[in-house]
Amino acid sequence: QVQLVESGGGLVQAGGSLRLSCVASGRIFSISAMGWYRQAPGKGRELVAEITRLGFTNYADAVKGRFTISRDNAKATVYLQMNSLKLEDTAVYYCNVRIGTMWSNDWGQGTHVTVSS
């Protein structure tokens, strides 16, 4: 089992920036990738960005060029730098980990990001 704790959300004006953090604990030696998902009101959860243990990254089209994912393997921490935020980025952001090829069923509590006009 892996425990995940997200932080860094808040209220920001459109065009602003936020940095999210997520610390993993537990069976972290089995983590092959870490990622950020988000769930906007009334919508399903979607993958925003992911990063492998070796540093390869992948982004959803909606955030390419604005968001940057990074990780500190030694601290089992993943970050999401969010710049040029848009109203449509408003959501609860969750981090998750991939064990082998499968994303974990263990989710953190999420962190709320609200972008205002």
mmCIF file of N, CA, C and O in Angstrom, residues 19-80:
data_model
loop_
_atom_site.group_PDB
_atom_site.id
_atom_site.type_symbol
_atom_site.label_atom_id
_atom_site.label_comp_id
_atom_site.label_asym_id
_atom_site.label_seq_id
_atom_site.Cartn_x
_atom_site.Cartn_y
_atom_site.Cartn_z
ATOM 1 N N ARG A 19 1.953 25.814 -7.106
ATOM 2 C CA ARG A 19 2.807 24.624 -7.110
ATOM 3 C C ARG A 19 2.226 23.617 -6.140
ATOM 4 O O ARG A 19 2.108 23.893 -4.946
ATOM 5 N N LEU A 20 1.890 22.450 -6.671
ATOM 6 C CA LEU A 20 1.353 21.365 -5.862
ATOM 7 C C LEU A 20 2.473 20.399 -5.489
ATOM 8 O O LEU A 20 3.413 20.201 -6.256
ATOM 9 N N SER A 21 2.328 19.802 -4.325
ATOM 10 C CA SER A 21 3.279 18.791 -3.866
ATOM 11 C C SER A 21 2.523 17.560 -3.410
ATOM 12 O O SER A 21 1.394 17.663 -2.920
ATOM 13 N N CYS A 22 3.158 16.417 -3.540
ATOM 14 C CA CYS A 22 2.565 15.169 -3.072
ATOM 15 C C CYS A 22 3.677 14.288 -2.539
ATOM 16 O O CYS A 22 4.645 14.015 -3.248
ATOM 17 N N VAL A 23 3.517 13.852 -1.316
ATOM 18 C CA VAL A 23 4.489 12.972 -0.688
ATOM 19 C C VAL A 23 3.901 11.578 -0.581
ATOM 20 O O VAL A 23 2.774 11.401 -0.101
ATOM 21 N N ALA A 24 4.659 10.600 -1.040
ATOM 22 C CA ALA A 24 4.243 9.204 -0.955
ATOM 23 C C ALA A 24 4.982 8.521 0.180
ATOM 24 O O ALA A 24 6.140 8.817 0.460
ATOM 25 N N SER A 25 4.298 7.591 0.830
ATOM 26 C CA SER A 25 4.923 6.800 1.884
ATOM 27 C C SER A 25 4.381 5.389 1.791
ATOM 28 O O SER A 25 3.400 5.117 1.113
ATOM 29 N N GLY A 26 5.037 4.479 2.477
ATOM 30 C CA GLY A 26 4.634 3.084 2.406
ATOM 31 C C GLY A 26 5.555 2.327 1.459
ATOM 32 O O GLY A 26 6.767 2.484 1.505
ATOM 33 N N ARG A 27 4.976 1.573 0.533
ATOM 34 C CA ARG A 27 5.761 0.729 -0.371
ATOM 35 C C ARG A 27 6.295 1.536 -1.559
ATOM 36 O O ARG A 27 6.053 1.208 -2.721
ATOM 37 N N ILE A 28 7.066 2.567 -1.253
ATOM 38 C CA ILE A 28 7.520 3.484 -2.307
ATOM 39 C C ILE A 28 8.562 2.852 -3.215
ATOM 40 O O ILE A 28 8.777 3.320 -4.334
ATOM 41 N N PHE A 29 9.188 1.784 -2.773
ATOM 42 C CA PHE A 29 10.209 1.144 -3.599
ATOM 43 C C PHE A 29 9.592 0.523 -4.847
ATOM 44 O O PHE A 29 10.279 0.255 -5.831
ATOM 45 N N SER A 30 8.287 0.298 -4.823
ATOM 46 C CA SER A 30 7.610 -0.349 -5.942
ATOM 47 C C SER A 30 7.059 0.646 -6.968
ATOM 48 O O SER A 30 6.502 0.248 -7.984
ATOM 49 N N ILE A 31 7.249 1.933 -6.722
ATOM 50 C CA ILE A 31 6.677 2.964 -7.597
ATOM 51 C C ILE A 31 7.488 3.082 -8.886
ATOM 52 O O ILE A 31 8.690 3.289 -8.847
ATOM 53 N N SER A 32 6.825 2.978 -10.022
ATOM 54 C CA SER A 32 7.510 3.130 -11.305
ATOM 55 C C SER A 32 7.245 4.513 -11.904
ATOM 56 O O SER A 32 8.022 5.006 -12.717
ATOM 57 N N ALA A 33 6.145 5.127 -11.522
ATOM 58 C CA ALA A 33 5.812 6.455 -12.024
ATOM 59 C C ALA A 33 4.899 7.152 -11.020
ATOM 60 O O ALA A 33 4.231 6.497 -10.217
ATOM 61 N N MET A 34 4.890 8.462 -11.083
ATOM 62 C CA MET A 34 3.979 9.256 -10.262
ATOM 63 C C MET A 34 3.248 10.222 -11.176
ATOM 64 O O MET A 34 3.777 10.622 -12.225
ATOM 65 N N GLY A 35 2.051 10.581 -10.787
ATOM 66 C CA GLY A 35 1.284 11.453 -11.661
ATOM 67 C C GLY A 35 0.273 12.291 -10.913
ATOM 68 O O GLY A 35 0.026 12.080 -9.722
ATOM 69 N N TRP A 36 -0.280 13.227 -11.631
ATOM 70 C CA TRP A 36 -1.333 14.093 -11.117
ATOM 71 C C TRP A 36 -2.590 13.913 -11.957
ATOM 72 O O TRP A 36 -2.536 13.928 -13.186
ATOM 73 N N TYR A 37 -3.688 13.741 -11.280
ATOM 74 C CA TYR A 37 -5.007 13.693 -11.882
ATOM 75 C C TYR A 37 -5.793 14.897 -11.369
ATOM 76 O O TYR A 37 -5.430 15.516 -10.361
ATOM 77 N N ARG A 38 -6.874 15.193 -12.053
ATOM 78 C CA ARG A 38 -7.779 16.224 -11.546
ATOM 79 C C ARG A 38 -9.221 15.846 -11.858
ATOM 80 O O ARG A 38 -9.504 15.111 -12.809
ATOM 81 N N GLN A 39 -10.100 16.370 -11.016
ATOM 82 C CA GLN A 39 -11.524 16.136 -11.214
ATOM 83 C C GLN A 39 -12.251 17.454 -11.026
ATOM 84 O O GLN A 39 -12.303 17.999 -9.913
ATOM 85 N N ALA A 40 -12.775 17.959 -12.122
ATOM 86 C CA ALA A 40 -13.541 19.193 -12.086
ATOM 87 C C ALA A 40 -14.978 18.888 -11.672
ATOM 88 O O ALA A 40 -15.440 17.754 -11.831
ATOM 89 N N PRO A 41 -15.698 19.880 -11.176
ATOM 90 C CA PRO A 41 -17.082 19.654 -10.759
ATOM 91 C C PRO A 41 -17.926 19.069 -11.881
ATOM 92 O O PRO A 41 -17.937 19.593 -13.005
ATOM 93 N N GLY A 42 -18.579 17.960 -11.595
ATOM 94 C CA GLY A 42 -19.455 17.337 -12.572
ATOM 95 C C GLY A 42 -18.757 16.550 -13.657
ATOM 96 O O GLY A 42 -19.404 16.083 -14.602
ATOM 97 N N LYS A 43 -17.446 16.378 -13.536
ATOM 98 C CA LYS A 43 -16.691 15.659 -14.558
ATOM 99 C C LYS A 43 -15.935 14.494 -13.946
ATOM 100 O O LYS A 43 -15.797 14.392 -12.729
ATOM 101 N N GLY A 44 -15.450 13.632 -14.803
ATOM 102 C CA GLY A 44 -14.671 12.493 -14.346
ATOM 103 C C GLY A 44 -13.237 12.887 -14.042
ATOM 104 O O GLY A 44 -12.785 13.982 -14.346
ATOM 105 N N ARG A 45 -12.518 11.971 -13.428
ATOM 106 C CA ARG A 45 -11.122 12.211 -13.086
ATOM 107 C C ARG A 45 -10.262 11.990 -14.321
ATOM 108 O O ARG A 45 -10.417 10.982 -15.019
ATOM 109 N N GLU A 46 -9.362 12.914 -14.596
ATOM 110 C CA GLU A 46 -8.511 12.811 -15.763
ATOM 111 C C GLU A 46 -7.045 12.946 -15.395
ATOM 112 O O GLU A 46 -6.688 13.667 -14.457
ATOM 113 N N LEU A 47 -6.199 12.269 -16.159
ATOM 114 C CA LEU A 47 -4.761 12.355 -15.946
ATOM 115 C C LEU A 47 -4.258 13.673 -16.509
ATOM 116 O O LEU A 47 -4.512 13.994 -17.660
ATOM 117 N N VAL A 48 -3.525 14.404 -15.695
ATOM 118 C CA VAL A 48 -2.984 15.696 -16.103
ATOM 119 C C VAL A 48 -1.534 15.555 -16.554
ATOM 120 O O VAL A 48 -1.140 16.074 -17.596
ATOM 121 N N ALA A 49 -0.740 14.854 -15.756
ATOM 122 C CA ALA A 49 0.680 14.708 -16.072
ATOM 123 C C ALA A 49 1.229 13.514 -15.319
ATOM 124 O O ALA A 49 0.728 13.163 -14.247
ATOM 125 N N GLU A 50 2.255 12.915 -15.881
ATOM 126 C CA GLU A 50 2.914 11.802 -15.226
ATOM 127 C C GLU A 50 4.402 11.874 -15.472
ATOM 128 O O GLU A 50 4.855 12.454 -16.462
ATOM 129 N N ILE A 51 5.142 11.274 -14.559
ATOM 130 C CA ILE A 51 6.598 11.250 -14.683
ATOM 131 C C ILE A 51 7.100 9.903 -14.188
ATOM 132 O O ILE A 51 6.679 9.428 -13.140
ATOM 133 N N THR A 52 7.980 9.295 -14.968
ATOM 134 C CA THR A 52 8.519 7.997 -14.584
ATOM 135 C C THR A 52 9.692 8.175 -13.629
ATOM 136 O O THR A 52 10.187 9.286 -13.419
ATOM 137 N N ARG A 53 10.143 7.057 -13.107
ATOM 138 C CA ARG A 53 11.279 7.099 -12.185
ATOM 139 C C ARG A 53 12.512 7.681 -12.880
ATOM 140 O O ARG A 53 13.336 8.339 -12.259
ATOM 141 N N LEU A 54 12.618 7.458 -14.190
ATOM 142 C CA LEU A 54 13.772 7.951 -14.940
ATOM 143 C C LEU A 54 13.569 9.377 -15.436
ATOM 144 O O LEU A 54 14.461 9.937 -16.074
ATOM 145 N N GLY A 55 12.404 9.942 -15.176
ATOM 146 C CA GLY A 55 12.186 11.335 -15.529
ATOM 147 C C GLY A 55 11.444 11.596 -16.825
ATOM 148 O O GLY A 55 11.310 12.746 -17.241
ATOM 149 N N PHE A 56 10.983 10.556 -17.488
ATOM 150 C CA PHE A 56 10.195 10.767 -18.697
ATOM 151 C C PHE A 56 8.818 11.299 -18.303
ATOM 152 O O PHE A 56 8.215 10.820 -17.361
ATOM 153 N N THR A 57 8.343 12.285 -19.054
ATOM 154 C CA THR A 57 7.089 12.944 -18.704
ATOM 155 C C THR A 57 6.054 12.840 -19.820
ATOM 156 O O THR A 57 6.396 12.649 -20.989
ATOM 157 N N ASN A 58 4.812 12.991 -19.418
ATOM 158 C CA ASN A 58 3.697 12.986 -20.360
ATOM 159 C C ASN A 58 2.637 13.929 -19.818
ATOM 160 O O ASN A 58 2.385 13.945 -18.603
ATOM 161 N N TYR A 59 2.046 14.732 -20.708
ATOM 162 C CA TYR A 59 1.076 15.733 -20.284
ATOM 163 C C TYR A 59 -0.211 15.629 -21.090
ATOM 164 O O TYR A 59 -0.190 15.287 -22.270
ATOM 165 N N ALA A 60 -1.293 15.971 -20.445
ATOM 166 C CA ALA A 60 -2.547 16.120 -21.173
ATOM 167 C C ALA A 60 -2.424 17.335 -22.092
ATOM 168 O O ALA A 60 -1.755 18.316 -21.756
ATOM 169 N N ASP A 61 -3.064 17.269 -23.247
ATOM 170 C CA ASP A 61 -2.975 18.370 -24.207
ATOM 171 C C ASP A 61 -3.399 19.702 -23.590
ATOM 172 O O ASP A 61 -2.844 20.755 -23.910
ATOM 173 N N ALA A 62 -4.370 19.654 -22.695
ATOM 174 C CA ALA A 62 -4.925 20.887 -22.126
ATOM 175 C C ALA A 62 -3.927 21.658 -21.271
ATOM 176 O O ALA A 62 -4.121 22.856 -21.022
ATOM 177 N N VAL A 63 -2.877 20.981 -20.823
ATOM 178 C CA VAL A 63 -1.932 21.652 -19.908
ATOM 179 C C VAL A 63 -0.530 21.761 -20.485
ATOM 180 O O VAL A 63 0.347 22.362 -19.839
ATOM 181 N N LYS A 64 -0.300 21.204 -21.649
ATOM 182 C CA LYS A 64 1.044 21.264 -22.250
ATOM 183 C C LYS A 64 1.504 22.711 -22.402
ATOM 184 O O LYS A 64 0.754 23.572 -22.854
ATOM 185 N N GLY A 65 2.741 22.953 -22.013
ATOM 186 C CA GLY A 65 3.297 24.288 -22.112
ATOM 187 C C GLY A 65 2.983 25.180 -20.925
ATOM 188 O O GLY A 65 3.567 26.258 -20.786
ATOM 189 N N ARG A 66 2.070 24.734 -20.066
ATOM 190 C CA ARG A 66 1.712 25.550 -18.888
ATOM 191 C C ARG A 66 2.078 24.857 -17.580
ATOM 192 O O ARG A 66 2.442 25.516 -16.610
ATOM 193 N N PHE A 67 1.956 23.544 -17.544
ATOM 194 C CA PHE A 67 2.241 22.775 -16.333
ATOM 195 C C PHE A 67 3.552 22.011 -16.499
ATOM 196 O O PHE A 67 3.884 21.561 -17.595
ATOM 197 N N THR A 68 4.267 21.863 -15.392
ATOM 198 C CA THR A 68 5.500 21.089 -15.388
ATOM 199 C C THR A 68 5.488 20.150 -14.194
ATOM 200 O O THR A 68 5.309 20.586 -13.053
ATOM 201 N N ILE A 69 5.676 18.875 -14.476
ATOM 202 C CA ILE A 69 5.744 17.882 -13.415
ATOM 203 C C ILE A 69 7.201 17.545 -13.144
ATOM 204 O O ILE A 69 8.021 17.485 -14.065
ATOM 205 N N SER A 70 7.524 17.349 -11.881
ATOM 206 C CA SER A 70 8.881 16.953 -11.503
ATOM 207 C C SER A 70 8.782 16.060 -10.274
ATOM 208 O O SER A 70 7.726 15.993 -9.634
ATOM 209 N N ARG A 71 9.864 15.384 -9.953
ATOM 210 C CA ARG A 71 9.843 14.501 -8.796
ATOM 211 C C ARG A 71 11.201 14.458 -8.143
ATOM 212 O O ARG A 71 12.232 14.688 -8.775
ATOM 213 N N ASP A 72 11.169 14.148 -6.878
ATOM 214 C CA ASP A 72 12.375 13.919 -6.093
ATOM 215 C C ASP A 72 12.276 12.488 -5.596
ATOM 216 O O ASP A 72 11.534 12.193 -4.653
ATOM 217 N N ASN A 73 12.982 11.584 -6.256
ATOM 218 C CA ASN A 73 12.883 10.169 -5.910
ATOM 219 C C ASN A 73 13.314 9.911 -4.470
ATOM 220 O O ASN A 73 12.729 9.077 -3.778
ATOM 221 N N ALA A 74 14.336 10.608 -4.026
ATOM 222 C CA ALA A 74 14.836 10.387 -2.678
ATOM 223 C C ALA A 74 13.791 10.742 -1.623
ATOM 224 O O ALA A 74 13.747 10.136 -0.553
ATOM 225 N N LYS A 75 12.957 11.719 -1.941
ATOM 226 C CA LYS A 75 11.919 12.149 -1.008
ATOM 227 C C LYS A 75 10.553 11.556 -1.345
ATOM 228 O O LYS A 75 9.568 11.859 -0.670
ATOM 229 N N ALA A 76 10.507 10.748 -2.403
ATOM 230 C CA ALA A 76 9.233 10.156 -2.843
ATOM 231 C C ALA A 76 8.172 11.243 -2.982
ATOM 232 O O ALA A 76 7.021 11.092 -2.537
ATOM 233 N N THR A 77 8.566 12.327 -3.616
ATOM 234 C CA THR A 77 7.689 13.492 -3.748
ATOM 235 C C THR A 77 7.564 13.863 -5.219
ATOM 236 O O THR A 77 8.551 13.828 -5.967
ATOM 237 N N VAL A 78 6.365 14.221 -5.603
ATOM 238 C CA VAL A 78 6.117 14.704 -6.949
ATOM 239 C C VAL A 78 5.512 16.099 -6.856
ATOM 240 O O VAL A 78 4.748 16.390 -5.934
ATOM 241 N N TYR A 79 5.897 16.946 -7.800
ATOM 242 C CA TYR A 79 5.447 18.327 -7.818
ATOM 243 C C TYR A 79 4.709 18.609 -9.133
ATOM 244 O O TYR A 79 4.957 17.974 -10.149
ATOM 245 N N LEU A 80 3.844 19.591 -9.072
ATOM 246 C CA LEU A 80 3.194 20.072 -10.289
ATOM 247 C C LEU A 80 3.224 21.589 -10.258
ATOM 248 O O LEU A 80 2.517 22.209 -9.452
#
